[in-house]
Steps between C-alpha positions, in 0.01 A plus 500: 500500500650847453369607840671205668826566319477869594443411865803268507717756321390769744591280797850457356547854375540382142373695198330375184812593306723297734266203469512531123880497507499191720272305267644628174215729396579854386347814655226532238413132525463501876299823491270347238439196718410709803278728288315194360602581141699178468425167665754338727674206333517173689879518520477852645260385770725208586797735526309753711400220739864390532628855554233577760526153656131418478297239317337567166174397669533798731565740212191371317284527813436126537631519857505799734817427696823584316654157540876548510679250284851548631631555146544875511761572237635812667590597851233725654759745637666542159212610278706707260789261450658599169607142433141373499360397163207310357736207436522452877123453507523248217766303686291482815163412347645286224443502130544755229321830532 
């Protein structure tokens, strides 16, 4: 899963730290997930899928085509928008995070 997330982040020019900020995970937390010291939580995976506009099935490797869901919570051209927060992700995917 980390390799797929890394590939998508690379395509967009987004860093691990930026992803962490978008899903509400601090720098140490996101680094721990990518270093396999801490497991991804289900809510994190759901948020990552929404931010990267792919299905959770793609992130898990159940399918090989990154099916776009059309629910991307941020404009692609505005990757460092200061007004972006994890609450935006929650609003788009529904439910409490």
